């Protein structure tokens, strides 16, 4: 079982859309996939049409005083299996930081869990304790990034965090690559930023994926329809 997280502390980079589509693609080629929504905003949970009221959520798995096994929080839906987000995940910092082993709760939840080929985790656009906990539990990180200069600035901070986790808490952690989203070959700035990202990726000991996700009205239409996979 491989655990991938999609992370970027900058919002608006297509992280949740990318996470949902990666899970859908993996599932479409015959893999058993579990999606975990660790973003309190719950956009991915909404895409899956998952419930958050009167059902166990990720909050019950890692933050509640009486934590439950993750298997009890899995919702089996038409779009796939998901552990739903919960607005209460905003309490993560106050809960996890008050427990000496709090940031290991995600890792503990997945320790004896099986039955899936891949776990895909969507995270909030924030450098917080919940992201830290996800990094400790993951095997690989995919970083969606848009073709603008401000998006590049935060990559080094995220890379420093990932490297620190790798050194101290999870030596198997690796960045699979940077995923360029909302890209247009027609815009000169996009081409310039892409070249910079290729250099940045090498400095981060990873790569810029050759596949780029172009801007498409179909993405917004799919989000409006809660479609799981769109043709980009």
PDB file of N, CA, C and O in Angstrom, residues 43-68:
ATOM      1  N   UNK A  43     -13.656  20.260   0.272  1.00  0.00           N
ATOM      2  CA  UNK A  43     -14.042  20.298  -1.134  1.00  0.00           C
ATOM      3  C   UNK A  43     -14.052  18.905  -1.761  1.00  0.00           C
ATOM      4  O   UNK A  43     -14.937  18.574  -2.548  1.00  0.00           O
ATOM      5  N   UNK A  44     -13.073  18.093  -1.424  1.00  0.00           N
ATOM      6  CA  UNK A  44     -13.026  16.735  -1.964  1.00  0.00           C
ATOM      7  C   UNK A  44     -14.167  15.893  -1.413  1.00  0.00           C
ATOM      8  O   UNK A  44     -14.771  15.089  -2.130  1.00  0.00           O
ATOM      9  N   UNK A  45     -14.465  16.078  -0.144  1.00  0.00           N
ATOM     10  CA  UNK A  45     -15.596  15.373   0.466  1.00  0.00           C
ATOM     11  C   UNK A  45     -16.888  15.708  -0.273  1.00  0.00           C
ATOM     12  O   UNK A  45     -17.718  14.835  -0.549  1.00  0.00           O
ATOM     13  N   UNK A  46     -17.046  16.970  -0.622  1.00  0.00           N
ATOM     14  CA  UNK A  46     -18.223  17.396  -1.372  1.00  0.00           C
ATOM     15  C   UNK A  46     -18.247  16.762  -2.757  1.00  0.00           C
ATOM     16  O   UNK A  46     -19.308  16.344  -3.239  1.00  0.00           O
ATOM     17  N   UNK A  47     -17.081  16.665  -3.393  1.00  0.00           N
ATOM     18  CA  UNK A  47     -17.010  16.051  -4.731  1.00  0.00           C
ATOM     19  C   UNK A  47     -17.459  14.593  -4.690  1.00  0.00           C
ATOM     20  O   UNK A  47     -18.109  14.110  -5.614  1.00  0.00           O
ATOM     21  N   UNK A  48     -17.108  13.902  -3.615  1.00  0.00           N
ATOM     22  CA  UNK A  48     -17.492  12.499  -3.457  1.00  0.00           C
ATOM     23  C   UNK A  48     -18.951  12.335  -3.011  1.00  0.00           C
ATOM     24  O   UNK A  48     -19.467  11.234  -2.960  1.00  0.00           O
ATOM     25  N   UNK A  49     -19.595  13.458  -2.661  1.00  0.00           N
ATOM     26  CA  UNK A  49     -20.951  13.444  -2.098  1.00  0.00           C
ATOM     27  C   UNK A  49     -20.983  12.644  -0.798  1.00  0.00           C
ATOM     28  O   UNK A  49     -21.951  11.930  -0.495  1.00  0.00           O
ATOM     29  N   UNK A  50     -19.910  12.782  -0.038  1.00  0.00           N
ATOM     30  CA  UNK A  50     -19.816  12.064   1.241  1.00  0.00           C
ATOM     31  C   UNK A  50     -20.538  12.832   2.345  1.00  0.00           C
ATOM     32  O   UNK A  50     -20.682  14.055   2.288  1.00  0.00           O
ATOM     33  N   UNK A  51     -20.964  12.115   3.362  1.00  0.00           N
ATOM     34  CA  UNK A  51     -21.637  12.721   4.504  1.00  0.00           C
ATOM     35  C   UNK A  51     -20.604  13.193   5.526  1.00  0.00           C
ATOM     36  O   UNK A  51     -19.517  12.625   5.643  1.00  0.00           O
ATOM     37  N   UNK A  52     -20.962  14.240   6.260  1.00  0.00           N
ATOM     38  CA  UNK A  52     -20.114  14.674   7.373  1.00  0.00           C
ATOM     39  C   UNK A  52     -20.905  14.765   8.674  1.00  0.00           C
ATOM     40  O   UNK A  52     -20.312  14.920   9.743  1.00  0.00           O
ATOM     41  N   UNK A  53     -22.227  14.645   8.580  1.00  0.00           N
ATOM     42  CA  UNK A  53     -23.062  14.708   9.779  1.00  0.00           C
ATOM     43  C   UNK A  53     -23.559  13.319  10.144  1.00  0.00           C
ATOM     44  O   UNK A  53     -23.969  12.544   9.282  1.00  0.00           O
ATOM     45  N   UNK A  54     -23.511  13.024  11.427  1.00  0.00           N
ATOM     46  CA  UNK A  54     -24.018  11.756  11.975  1.00  0.00           C
ATOM     47  C   UNK A  54     -23.283  10.535  11.421  1.00  0.00           C
ATOM     48  O   UNK A  54     -23.846   9.437  11.371  1.00  0.00           O
ATOM     49  N   UNK A  55     -22.054  10.733  10.970  1.00  0.00           N
ATOM     50  CA  UNK A  55     -21.208   9.624  10.515  1.00  0.00           C
ATOM     51  C   UNK A  55     -19.794   9.873  11.032  1.00  0.00           C
ATOM     52  O   UNK A  55     -19.403  11.019  11.266  1.00  0.00           O
ATOM     53  N   UNK A  56     -18.985   8.828  11.196  1.00  0.00           N
ATOM     54  CA  UNK A  56     -17.587   9.029  11.584  1.00  0.00           C
ATOM     55  C   UNK A  56     -16.814   9.726  10.470  1.00  0.00           C
ATOM     56  O   UNK A  56     -17.013   9.443   9.286  1.00  0.00           O
ATOM     57  N   UNK A  57     -15.948  10.640  10.837  1.00  0.00           N
ATOM     58  CA  UNK A  57     -15.115  11.365   9.886  1.00  0.00           C
ATOM     59  C   UNK A  57     -13.645  11.259  10.319  1.00  0.00           C
ATOM     60  O   UNK A  57     -13.333  10.600  11.315  1.00  0.00           O
ATOM     61  N   UNK A  58     -12.789  11.954   9.598  1.00  0.00           N
ATOM     62  CA  UNK A  58     -11.367  11.940   9.960  1.00  0.00           C
ATOM     63  C   UNK A  58     -11.146  12.497  11.356  1.00  0.00           C
ATOM     64  O   UNK A  58     -10.222  12.074  12.059  1.00  0.00           O
ATOM     65  N   UNK A  59     -11.997  13.416  11.758  1.00  0.00           N
ATOM     66  CA  UNK A  59     -11.893  13.960  13.120  1.00  0.00           C
ATOM     67  C   UNK A  59     -11.989  12.839  14.161  1.00  0.00           C
ATOM     68  O   UNK A  59     -11.216  12.804  15.124  1.00  0.00           O
ATOM     69  N   UNK A  60     -12.913  11.925  13.959  1.00  0.00           N
ATOM     70  CA  UNK A  60     -13.100  10.823  14.914  1.00  0.00           C
ATOM     71  C   UNK A  60     -11.915   9.858  14.914  1.00  0.00           C
ATOM     72  O   UNK A  60     -11.665   9.176  15.910  1.00  0.00           O
ATOM     73  N   UNK A  61     -11.186   9.821  13.803  1.00  0.00           N
ATOM     74  CA  UNK A  61     -10.050   8.901  13.671  1.00  0.00           C
ATOM     75  C   UNK A  61      -8.803   9.433  14.358  1.00  0.00           C
ATOM     76  O   UNK A  61      -8.070   8.679  15.015  1.00  0.00           O
ATOM     77  N   UNK A  62      -8.552  10.744  14.241  1.00  0.00           N
ATOM     78  CA  UNK A  62      -7.268  11.254  14.738  1.00  0.00           C
ATOM     79  C   UNK A  62      -7.367  12.335  15.819  1.00  0.00           C
ATOM     80  O   UNK A  62      -6.354  12.619  16.475  1.00  0.00           O
ATOM     81  N   UNK A  63      -8.537  12.916  16.023  1.00  0.00           N
ATOM     82  CA  UNK A  63      -8.609  14.040  16.957  1.00  0.00           C
ATOM     83  C   UNK A  63      -9.543  13.828  18.140  1.00  0.00           C
ATOM     84  O   UNK A  63      -9.349  14.434  19.194  1.00  0.00           O
ATOM     85  N   UNK A  64     -10.543  13.010  17.987  1.00  0.00           N
ATOM     86  CA  UNK A  64     -11.499  12.807  19.066  1.00  0.00           C
ATOM     87  C   UNK A  64     -10.831  12.122  20.266  1.00  0.00           C
ATOM     88  O   UNK A  64      -9.863  11.373  20.115  1.00  0.00           O
ATOM     89  N   UNK A  65     -11.355  12.396  21.466  1.00  0.00           N
ATOM     90  CA  UNK A  65     -10.800  11.780  22.676  1.00  0.00           C
ATOM     91  C   UNK A  65     -10.888  10.261  22.620  1.00  0.00           C
ATOM     92  O   UNK A  65      -9.989   9.555  23.095  1.00  0.00           O
ATOM     93  N   UNK A  66     -11.976   9.762  22.056  1.00  0.00           N
ATOM     94  CA  UNK A  66     -12.143   8.309  21.904  1.00  0.00           C
ATOM     95  C   UNK A  66     -11.990   7.957  20.424  1.00  0.00           C
ATOM     96  O   UNK A  66     -12.971   7.750  19.709  1.00  0.00           O
ATOM     97  N   UNK A  67     -10.748   7.918  19.988  1.00  0.00           N
ATOM     98  CA  UNK A  67     -10.480   7.725  18.557  1.00  0.00           C
ATOM     99  C   UNK A  67     -10.919   6.328  18.112  1.00  0.00           C
ATOM    100  O   UNK A  67     -10.791   5.343  18.846  1.00  0.00           O
ATOM    101  N   UNK A  68     -11.388   6.270  16.863  1.00  0.00           N
ATOM    102  CA  UNK A  68     -11.885   5.015  16.306  1.00  0.00           C
ATOM    103  C   UNK A  68     -10.933   4.515  15.228  1.00  0.00           C
ATOM    104  O   UNK A  68     -10.168   5.294  14.650  1.00  0.00           O
TER     105      UNK A  68
END
